[in-house]
Tab-separated table of C-alpha atoms and ligand atoms in Angstrom:
chain	number	residue	atom	x	y	z
A	1	UNK	CA	-23.759	24.283	38.664
A	2	UNK	CA	-26.003	21.819	36.851
A	3	UNK	CA	-24.734	20.798	33.414
A	4	UNK	CA	-26.802	18.928	30.824
A	5	UNK	CA	-25.099	17.314	27.841
A	6	UNK	CA	-27.368	16.427	24.936
A	7	UNK	CA	-25.773	13.592	22.971
A	8	UNK	CA	-23.199	10.956	23.979
A	9	UNK	CA	-21.004	11.088	20.871
A	10	UNK	CA	-17.500	12.452	20.397
A	11	UNK	CA	-18.013	15.992	21.669
A	12	UNK	CA	-20.566	15.104	24.376
A	13	UNK	CA	-18.453	12.321	25.866
A	14	UNK	CA	-15.160	14.265	25.819
A	15	UNK	CA	-16.948	17.194	27.478
A	16	UNK	CA	-18.389	14.885	30.155
A	17	UNK	CA	-14.997	13.226	30.833
A	18	UNK	CA	-13.242	16.559	31.365
A	19	UNK	CA	-16.061	17.875	33.583
A	20	UNK	CA	-16.178	14.867	35.869
A	21	UNK	CA	-12.386	14.687	36.174
A	22	UNK	CA	-12.635	18.215	37.534
A	23	UNK	CA	-15.336	17.411	40.063
A	24	UNK	CA	-18.467	18.339	38.098
A	25	UNK	CA	-20.902	15.533	37.338
A	26	UNK	CA	-22.953	16.284	34.219
A	27	UNK	CA	-26.357	14.855	33.312
A	28	UNK	CA	-26.021	13.167	29.922
A	29	UNK	CA	-28.951	12.488	27.614
A	30	UNK	CA	-28.594	10.138	24.668
A	31	UNK	CA	-31.366	9.624	22.140
A	32	UNK	CA	-30.327	6.068	21.254
A	33	UNK	CA	-30.328	2.936	23.416
A	34	UNK	CA	-26.543	2.747	23.749
A	35	UNK	CA	-23.394	4.690	22.949
A	36	UNK	CA	-22.361	4.495	19.272
A	37	UNK	CA	-25.701	2.982	18.275
A	38	UNK	CA	-25.292	3.353	14.518
A	39	UNK	CA	-23.659	1.597	11.553
A	40	UNK	CA	-19.986	0.690	11.913
A	41	UNK	CA	-17.629	2.699	9.754
A	42	UNK	CA	-13.981	3.582	9.419
A	43	UNK	CA	-13.074	7.258	9.754
A	44	UNK	CA	-9.723	8.977	9.434
A	45	UNK	CA	-7.566	11.773	10.727
A	46	UNK	CA	-5.231	13.437	8.253
A	47	UNK	CA	-2.275	15.293	9.734
A	48	UNK	CA	-2.171	17.809	6.887
A	49	UNK	CA	-5.586	19.121	7.967
A	50	UNK	CA	-4.480	19.824	11.537
A	51	UNK	CA	-1.146	21.582	11.162
A	52	UNK	CA	0.895	22.523	13.157
A	53	UNK	CA	-0.206	19.451	15.154
A	54	UNK	CA	1.621	16.463	13.649
A	55	UNK	CA	0.016	13.652	15.510
A	56	UNK	CA	-3.561	14.166	16.720
A	57	UNK	CA	-3.690	10.981	18.776
A	58	UNK	CA	-0.551	11.921	20.676
A	59	UNK	CA	-1.831	15.495	21.065
A	60	UNK	CA	-5.188	14.377	22.515
A	61	UNK	CA	-3.438	12.012	24.940
A	62	UNK	CA	-0.649	14.332	26.078
A	63	UNK	CA	-2.585	17.593	26.133
A	64	UNK	CA	-5.931	16.393	27.500
A	65	UNK	CA	-5.227	12.902	28.938
A	66	UNK	CA	-7.947	11.324	26.854
A	67	UNK	CA	-6.947	7.949	25.440
A	68	UNK	CA	-8.058	7.077	21.961
A	69	UNK	CA	-6.640	4.152	20.057
A	70	UNK	CA	-6.937	4.130	16.284
A	71	UNK	CA	-6.893	0.775	14.492
A	72	UNK	CA	-3.849	1.794	12.462
A	73	UNK	CA	-1.860	4.721	11.191
A	74	UNK	CA	-1.894	5.591	7.499
A	75	UNK	CA	1.527	5.002	5.964
A	76	UNK	CA	0.461	5.278	2.332
A	77	UNK	CA	-2.113	7.366	0.507
A	78	UNK	CA	-3.109	6.485	-3.052
A	79	UNK	CA	-4.921	9.167	-4.996
A	80	UNK	CA	-6.541	8.143	-8.280
A	81	UNK	CA	-7.987	10.492	-10.860
A	82	UNK	CA	-9.492	9.592	-14.220
A	83	UNK	CA	-6.101	9.317	-15.973
A	84	UNK	CA	-3.516	9.779	-13.275
A	85	UNK	CA	-2.378	8.424	-9.955
A	86	UNK	CA	-0.225	9.530	-7.031
A	87	UNK	CA	1.260	7.370	-4.298
A	88	UNK	CA	2.361	9.229	-1.187
A	89	UNK	CA	4.370	7.313	1.376
A	90	UNK	CA	4.469	9.309	4.568
A	91	UNK	CA	2.865	9.360	7.988
A	92	UNK	CA	-0.467	10.642	6.672
A	93	UNK	CA	-2.701	10.153	9.720
A	94	UNK	CA	-4.826	7.491	11.402
A	95	UNK	CA	-7.795	5.213	10.808
A	96	UNK	CA	-10.290	4.626	13.613
A	97	UNK	CA	-13.646	2.901	14.008
A	98	UNK	CA	-16.993	4.527	14.794
A	99	UNK	CA	-20.392	3.206	15.722
A	100	UNK	CA	-21.554	-0.138	17.046
A	101	UNK	CA	-18.123	-1.765	17.353
A	102	UNK	CA	-16.292	-2.728	20.545
A	103	UNK	CA	-13.230	-0.614	19.558
A	104	UNK	CA	-15.146	2.393	18.272
A	105	UNK	CA	-14.087	5.799	19.569
A	106	UNK	CA	-17.471	6.151	21.276
A	107	UNK	CA	-16.880	2.876	23.191
A	108	UNK	CA	-13.332	3.920	24.104
A	109	UNK	CA	-14.628	7.214	25.527
A	110	UNK	CA	-17.405	5.432	27.409
A	111	UNK	CA	-14.758	3.361	29.214
A	112	UNK	CA	-13.189	6.590	30.498
A	113	UNK	CA	-16.516	7.958	31.759
A	114	UNK	CA	-17.938	7.402	35.240
A	115	UNK	CA	-21.228	9.334	35.008
A	116	UNK	CA	-24.443	7.547	34.056
A	117	UNK	CA	-26.048	8.212	30.697
A	118	UNK	CA	-29.832	8.551	30.318
A	119	UNK	CA	-30.434	6.409	27.248
A	120	UNK	CA	-33.449	6.626	24.929
A	121	UNK	CA	-33.796	10.143	26.178
A	122	UNK	CA	-33.901	13.396	24.249
A	123	UNK	CA	-35.804	15.986	26.280
A	124	UNK	CA	-36.645	19.183	24.440
A	125	UNK	CA	-34.073	21.962	24.613
A	126	UNK	CA	-36.605	24.448	26.061
A	127	UNK	CA	-37.172	22.202	29.072
A	128	UNK	CA	-33.478	21.459	29.620
A	129	UNK	CA	-32.404	25.071	29.361
A	130	UNK	CA	-34.804	25.993	32.188
A	131	UNK	CA	-33.739	23.159	34.454
A	132	UNK	CA	-29.942	23.348	34.047
A	133	UNK	CA	-27.449	26.162	34.534
A	134	UNK	CA	-25.459	25.042	31.431
A	135	UNK	CA	-26.459	23.075	28.326
A	136	UNK	CA	-24.014	21.457	25.902
A	137	UNK	CA	-25.642	20.725	22.541
A	138	UNK	CA	-23.676	17.751	21.232
A	139	UNK	CA	-26.332	16.056	19.122
A	140	UNK	CA	-24.178	15.475	16.042
A	141	UNK	CA	-26.191	17.456	13.528
A	142	UNK	CA	-27.182	21.033	12.893
A	143	UNK	CA	-30.884	20.614	13.755
A	144	UNK	CA	-30.670	22.277	17.172
A	145	UNK	CA	-28.450	25.107	16.044
A	146	UNK	CA	-30.769	25.695	13.053
A	147	UNK	CA	-33.842	25.715	15.262
A	148	UNK	CA	-32.195	28.280	17.514
A	149	UNK	CA	-31.368	30.432	14.451
A	150	UNK	CA	-27.702	30.019	15.190
A	151	UNK	CA	-26.419	28.217	12.107
A	152	UNK	CA	-25.190	29.200	8.699
A	153	UNK	CA	-25.553	26.395	6.154
A	154	UNK	CA	-22.889	26.207	3.437
A	155	UNK	CA	-23.658	22.973	1.642
A	156	UNK	CA	-25.340	19.633	2.000
A	157	UNK	CA	-23.792	16.338	1.054
A	158	UNK	CA	-24.795	12.761	0.404
A	159	UNK	CA	-22.774	9.695	1.230
A	160	UNK	CA	-23.238	6.137	0.147
A	161	UNK	CA	-21.058	3.520	1.751
A	162	UNK	CA	-20.632	-0.160	2.394
A	163	UNK	CA	-18.444	-2.483	4.384
A	164	UNK	CA	-16.744	-4.898	2.025
A	165	UNK	CA	-14.780	-8.047	2.833
A	166	UNK	CA	-11.466	-8.798	1.152
A	167	UNK	CA	-7.708	-8.625	1.645
A	168	UNK	CA	-6.514	-5.143	2.590
A	169	UNK	CA	-3.343	-3.420	3.644
A	170	UNK	CA	-4.700	-1.609	6.682
A	171	UNK	CA	-1.964	1.045	6.512
A	172	UNK	CA	-3.110	2.276	3.099
A	173	UNK	CA	-5.961	4.675	2.340
A	174	UNK	CA	-7.118	5.198	-1.241
A	175	UNK	CA	-9.031	8.151	-2.624
A	176	UNK	CA	-10.648	8.760	-6.036
A	177	UNK	CA	-11.027	12.308	-7.311
A	178	UNK	CA	-13.157	11.605	-10.330
A	179	UNK	CA	-16.550	13.073	-11.249
A	180	UNK	CA	-17.582	9.709	-12.694
A	181	UNK	CA	-17.646	8.281	-9.170
A	182	UNK	CA	-18.454	11.351	-7.081
A	183	UNK	CA	-19.297	14.611	-8.866
A	184	UNK	CA	-17.479	17.459	-7.084
A	185	UNK	CA	-16.769	15.024	-4.259
A	186	UNK	CA	-14.638	11.973	-3.769
A	187	UNK	CA	-14.690	8.249	-3.270
A	188	UNK	CA	-12.506	6.357	-0.857
A	189	UNK	CA	-11.662	2.967	0.547
A	190	UNK	CA	-10.581	2.886	4.156
A	191	UNK	CA	-9.691	-0.478	5.692
A	192	UNK	CA	-10.409	-1.035	9.368
A	193	UNK	CA	-8.906	-4.507	9.543
A	194	UNK	CA	-7.012	-6.791	7.183
A	195	UNK	CA	-10.342	-8.172	5.961
A	196	UNK	CA	-12.812	-5.281	6.192
A	197	UNK	CA	-12.961	-1.869	4.600
A	198	UNK	CA	-15.447	0.903	3.939
A	199	UNK	CA	-15.996	1.867	0.340
A	200	UNK	CA	-17.712	5.240	0.170
A	201	UNK	CA	-18.715	7.899	-2.334
A	202	UNK	CA	-19.382	11.371	-0.935
A	203	UNK	CA	-20.495	14.372	-2.929
A	204	UNK	CA	-22.341	17.637	-2.474
A	205	UNK	CA	-26.042	17.603	-3.328
A	206	UNK	CA	-26.497	18.826	-6.854
A	207	UNK	CA	-29.847	19.327	-8.527
A	208	UNK	CA	-28.597	17.126	-11.364
A	209	UNK	CA	-27.819	14.117	-9.150
A	210	UNK	CA	-30.675	11.799	-8.129
A	211	UNK	CA	-30.612	9.009	-5.549
A	212	UNK	CA	-30.463	6.551	-8.461
A	213	UNK	CA	-27.369	8.327	-9.774
A	214	UNK	CA	-25.792	7.994	-6.346
A	215	UNK	CA	-26.232	4.233	-6.562
A	216	UNK	CA	-24.715	4.270	-10.076
A	217	UNK	CA	-21.668	6.220	-8.880
A	218	UNK	CA	-21.122	3.843	-5.998
A	219	UNK	CA	-21.556	0.791	-8.283
A	220	UNK	CA	-19.037	2.234	-10.757
A	221	UNK	CA	-16.457	2.773	-8.015
A	222	UNK	CA	-17.156	-0.688	-6.607
A	223	UNK	CA	-16.464	-2.266	-9.999
A	224	UNK	CA	-13.245	-0.270	-10.385
A	225	UNK	CA	-11.961	-1.229	-6.948
A	226	UNK	CA	-12.649	-4.914	-7.573
A	227	UNK	CA	-10.794	-4.721	-10.893
A	228	UNK	CA	-7.878	-2.692	-9.505
A	229	UNK	CA	-7.413	-4.942	-6.462
A	230	UNK	CA	-8.128	-8.073	-8.478
A	231	UNK	CA	-10.547	-9.487	-5.945
A	232	UNK	CA	-14.284	-9.741	-5.490
A	233	UNK	CA	-15.419	-7.762	-2.470
A	234	UNK	CA	-18.678	-9.025	-0.966
A	235	UNK	CA	-20.745	-6.331	0.754
A	236	UNK	CA	-21.571	-7.107	4.400
A	237	UNK	CA	-23.227	-3.853	5.467
A	238	UNK	CA	-24.414	-0.634	3.834
A	239	UNK	CA	-25.300	2.917	4.764
A	240	UNK	CA	-26.634	5.950	2.974
A	241	UNK	CA	-26.834	9.514	4.230
A	242	UNK	CA	-28.645	12.120	2.173
A	243	UNK	CA	-28.777	15.882	2.593
A	244	UNK	CA	-26.339	16.033	5.475
A	245	UNK	CA	-25.909	19.713	6.242
A	246	UNK	CA	-22.444	21.239	6.557
A	247	UNK	CA	-22.151	24.715	8.001
A	248	UNK	CA	-21.143	26.469	11.169
A	249	UNK	CA	-22.841	28.043	14.135
A	250	UNK	CA	-22.981	31.828	14.247
A	251	UNK	CA	-22.161	32.023	17.961
A	252	UNK	CA	-20.299	29.133	19.611
A	253	UNK	CA	-22.053	29.988	22.869
A	254	UNK	CA	-25.377	31.721	23.486
A	255	UNK	CA	-26.045	32.448	27.136
A	256	UNK	CA	-25.107	29.218	28.854
A	257	UNK	CA	-25.698	27.006	25.838
A	258	UNK	CA	-22.603	25.617	24.108
A	259	UNK	CA	-22.694	24.403	20.503
A	260	UNK	CA	-20.200	21.567	20.126
A	261	UNK	CA	-19.202	19.021	17.462
A	262	UNK	CA	-21.310	19.221	14.318
A	263	UNK	CA	-23.575	21.791	16.033
A	264	UNK	CA	-20.508	24.022	16.258
A	265	UNK	CA	-19.519	23.429	12.646
A	266	UNK	CA	-16.901	20.739	13.186
A	267	UNK	CA	-17.130	19.228	9.720
A	268	UNK	CA	-14.572	20.855	7.474
A	269	UNK	CA	-16.258	21.507	4.108
A	270	UNK	CA	-13.156	20.606	2.033
A	271	UNK	CA	-13.237	16.859	2.649
A	272	UNK	CA	-15.782	16.462	5.428
A	273	UNK	CA	-13.550	15.638	8.378
A	274	UNK	CA	-14.987	16.607	11.771
A	275	UNK	CA	-13.687	14.254	14.440
A	276	UNK	CA	-10.780	16.330	15.690
A	277	UNK	CA	-12.785	19.546	15.999
A	278	UNK	CA	-15.637	17.637	17.670
A	279	UNK	CA	-13.274	16.311	20.312
A	280	UNK	CA	-11.719	19.752	20.836
A	281	UNK	CA	-15.053	21.591	21.104
A	282	UNK	CA	-16.253	19.093	23.730
A	283	UNK	CA	-13.106	19.688	25.768
A	284	UNK	CA	-13.198	23.476	25.300
A	285	UNK	CA	-16.867	23.687	26.373
A	286	UNK	CA	-15.904	21.841	29.561
A	287	UNK	CA	-12.965	24.229	30.101
A	288	UNK	CA	-15.282	27.223	29.857
A	289	UNK	CA	-17.854	25.731	32.254
A	290	UNK	CA	-15.020	24.989	34.708
A	291	UNK	CA	-13.754	28.567	34.400
A	292	UNK	CA	-10.472	27.630	32.635
A	293	UNK	CA	-11.021	29.741	29.518
A	294	UNK	CA	-13.525	31.272	27.165
A	295	UNK	CA	-15.190	28.941	24.668
A	296	UNK	CA	-15.398	31.718	22.077
A	297	UNK	CA	-11.661	32.407	22.350
A	298	UNK	CA	-10.611	28.766	22.431
A	299	UNK	CA	-12.655	27.964	19.325
A	300	UNK	CA	-11.524	30.980	17.266
A	301	UNK	CA	-8.739	29.070	15.423
A	302	UNK	CA	-11.244	26.304	14.620
A	303	UNK	CA	-13.606	28.811	13.035
A	304	UNK	CA	-10.739	30.165	10.945
A	305	UNK	CA	-9.902	26.653	9.777
A	306	UNK	CA	-13.535	26.208	8.783
A	307	UNK	CA	-13.457	29.345	6.627
A	308	UNK	CA	-10.223	28.221	4.954
A	309	UNK	CA	-11.667	24.804	4.321
A	310	UNK	CA	-14.711	26.380	2.686
A	311	UNK	CA	-12.456	28.165	0.193
A	312	UNK	CA	-10.776	24.874	-0.688
A	313	UNK	CA	-14.171	23.243	-1.183
A	314	UNK	CA	-15.248	26.001	-3.568
A	315	UNK	CA	-12.048	25.510	-5.546
A	316	UNK	CA	-12.462	21.740	-5.546
A	317	UNK	CA	-15.972	22.106	-6.957
A	318	UNK	CA	-14.632	24.143	-9.858
A	319	UNK	CA	-12.071	21.529	-10.977
A	320	UNK	CA	-12.604	19.253	-13.948
A	321	UNK	CA	-11.349	15.683	-14.236
A	322	UNK	CA	-8.581	17.015	-16.470
A	323	UNK	CA	-7.438	19.458	-13.821
A	324	UNK	CA	-7.531	16.719	-11.178
A	325	UNK	CA	-5.226	14.682	-13.457
A	326	UNK	CA	-2.689	17.516	-13.614
A	327	UNK	CA	-2.734	18.341	-9.909
A	328	UNK	CA	-2.495	14.744	-8.784
A	329	UNK	CA	0.301	13.898	-11.205
A	330	UNK	CA	2.305	16.723	-9.572
A	331	UNK	CA	1.818	15.116	-6.156
A	332	UNK	CA	3.656	11.991	-7.248
A	333	UNK	CA	7.240	11.884	-6.045
A	334	UNK	CA	9.037	14.569	-4.068
A	335	UNK	CA	6.355	17.276	-4.044
A	336	UNK	CA	3.674	15.041	-2.528
A	337	UNK	CA	6.110	13.755	0.067
A	338	UNK	CA	7.145	17.294	0.933
A	339	UNK	CA	3.557	18.493	1.334
A	340	UNK	CA	2.476	15.554	3.474
A	341	UNK	CA	5.592	15.100	5.605
A	342	UNK	CA	5.239	16.278	9.240
A	343	UNK	CA	6.052	19.967	9.440
A	344	UNK	CA	5.015	23.170	11.190
A	345	UNK	CA	4.117	24.654	7.817
A	346	UNK	CA	0.470	24.565	6.838
A	347	UNK	CA	0.324	24.409	3.016
A	348	UNK	CA	-3.495	24.396	3.007
A	349	UNK	CA	-3.567	27.645	4.974
A	350	UNK	CA	-1.402	29.417	2.389
A	351	UNK	CA	-3.207	27.796	-0.498
A	352	UNK	CA	-6.636	28.860	0.771
A	353	UNK	CA	-5.332	32.368	1.435
A	354	UNK	CA	-4.289	32.833	-2.193
A	355	UNK	CA	-7.217	30.959	-3.646
A	356	UNK	CA	-9.859	32.998	-1.828
A	357	UNK	CA	-9.263	35.880	-4.239
A	358	UNK	CA	-9.812	33.517	-7.138
A	359	UNK	CA	-12.980	32.111	-5.528
A	360	UNK	CA	-14.382	35.606	-4.854
A	361	UNK	CA	-13.769	36.687	-8.435
A	362	UNK	CA	-15.255	33.604	-10.080
B	401	LIG	C1	-20.242	8.432	7.129
B	401	LIG	C2	-19.392	9.464	7.816
B	401	LIG	C3	-18.029	9.432	7.637
B	401	LIG	C4	-17.224	10.381	8.282
B	401	LIG	N1	-15.877	10.295	8.110
B	401	LIG	C5	-15.074	11.114	8.807
B	401	LIG	C6	-13.664	10.969	8.726
B	401	LIG	O1	-13.139	10.102	8.022
B	401	LIG	N2	-12.899	11.804	9.484
B	401	LIG	C7	-13.433	12.771	10.299
B	401	LIG	O2	-12.684	13.482	10.976
B	401	LIG	N3	-14.783	12.932	10.369
B	401	LIG	C8	-15.609	12.137	9.673
B	401	LIG	N4	-16.962	12.277	9.772
B	401	LIG	C9	-17.503	13.358	10.636
B	401	LIG	C10	-17.455	12.985	12.132
B	401	LIG	O3	-17.939	11.683	12.305
B	401	LIG	C11	-18.329	13.983	12.930
B	401	LIG	O4	-17.868	15.298	12.678
B	401	LIG	C12	-18.294	13.752	14.434
B	401	LIG	O5	-18.631	12.429	14.768
B	401	LIG	C13	-19.307	14.681	15.104
B	401	LIG	O6	-19.240	14.522	16.519
B	401	LIG	P1	-20.447	15.052	17.418
B	401	LIG	O7	-20.007	14.988	18.801
B	401	LIG	O8	-20.947	16.335	16.876
B	401	LIG	O9	-21.623	14.007	17.134
B	401	LIG	P2	-21.681	12.426	17.202
B	401	LIG	O10	-20.380	11.827	17.536
B	401	LIG	O11	-22.359	11.997	15.945
B	401	LIG	O12	-22.663	12.182	18.435
B	401	LIG	C14	-23.961	12.709	18.510
B	401	LIG	C15	-24.751	11.891	19.535
B	401	LIG	O13	-25.935	12.605	19.884
B	401	LIG	C16	-27.033	11.714	19.894
B	401	LIG	N5	-28.244	12.536	19.695
B	401	LIG	C17	-28.714	13.064	18.534
B	401	LIG	N6	-29.796	13.832	18.772
B	401	LIG	C18	-30.007	13.791	20.105
B	401	LIG	C19	-30.959	14.392	20.967
B	401	LIG	N7	-31.923	15.193	20.492
B	401	LIG	N8	-30.893	14.127	22.295
B	401	LIG	C20	-29.924	13.331	22.800
B	401	LIG	N9	-28.994	12.731	22.031
B	401	LIG	C21	-29.021	12.967	20.706
B	401	LIG	C22	-26.711	10.747	18.777
B	401	LIG	O14	-27.438	9.546	18.922
B	401	LIG	C23	-25.196	10.555	18.982
B	401	LIG	O15	-24.907	9.542	19.911
B	401	LIG	C24	-17.805	11.374	9.118
B	401	LIG	C25	-19.202	11.416	9.281
B	401	LIG	C26	-19.985	10.477	8.641
B	401	LIG	C27	-21.473	10.526	8.846
């Protein structure tokens, strides 16, 4: 068997690690000059999105023997709306680093890999598919799946973010649900050390929102955060992503080509998290190639989660600032704690089940 992996990111590297641990050396192609060759940013895992798994880091280590170290766990989540606020103190999830940083997840996976990577190399799919018995498309966007007519687009989003310096509690994540900062989206500040954090606004692309507006939203949030935290936060780095497509592949596998990570449809439309599914799809593609299971079967629950998440996104887009105020005020105190505390129950699953009737009707 000759396996080609296109892309040395989360899904490509986890796939390669599992293959080589089981005696199969893949050929890995990476477009950039090194692993994680992009801006540094903080990303998060939220336990509530992965129920019944309580602790994704522990799950990935114990179930698959892949070691990933986050920079911290999240012990407190602040949610701000225009006129309300909720503070949830629970084990919410984890914060980790991505990109060109020595502790990024990409760098941690690279340390566990023995195979060589062909850098600055992105041979065309047509060539690769002829030369190799199996191809894993792990390129981190939907371009390949779209080109192969194997992708259903649901929305596109834009993100504007910066690294800011200041004093942060690295166990606290803060989110803003407020159309004045991110119409139909959200803003957040995620610290990745005591002195650095990412301040980001993320929202779906709307015909009414221009790139200039995006800057205005980010500036407005930036001002608010400086006022609320009573500190000036100098910007040390910036990034902007426009028209990032969120959707899912139609077939997780076509012939011997596997669609993993964002090519699979890892990014959950509700709040745009995709790391956990990317890692899982990389591992599951390797399992299928090794004859340990069927990729289609293994990824079925992930596809269901995607559909549920899409319902929640549609609902989120229909909410006004007033409605955000009401919902978030209810999360303060016991209810929020109950929803977020580790449990086998999946409140988002039930919520999306009931809400899908509402979404279909509206
Ligand atoms: C700003 C931002 C914030 C995010 N925040 C979160 C978060 O908080 N929580 C969360 O769970 N998810 C988050 N996500 C989503 C998450 O990062 C992705 O779902 C995940 O990284 C996708 O993994 P992947 O394996 O598909 O691709 P990646 O990890 O992106 O890797 C793709 C690799 O393929 C390479 N490549 C691209 N094209 C080619 C080619 N033609 N040939 C060879 N190599 C190629 C790229 O250079 C890259 O190294 C965020 C995404 C962004 C952009």
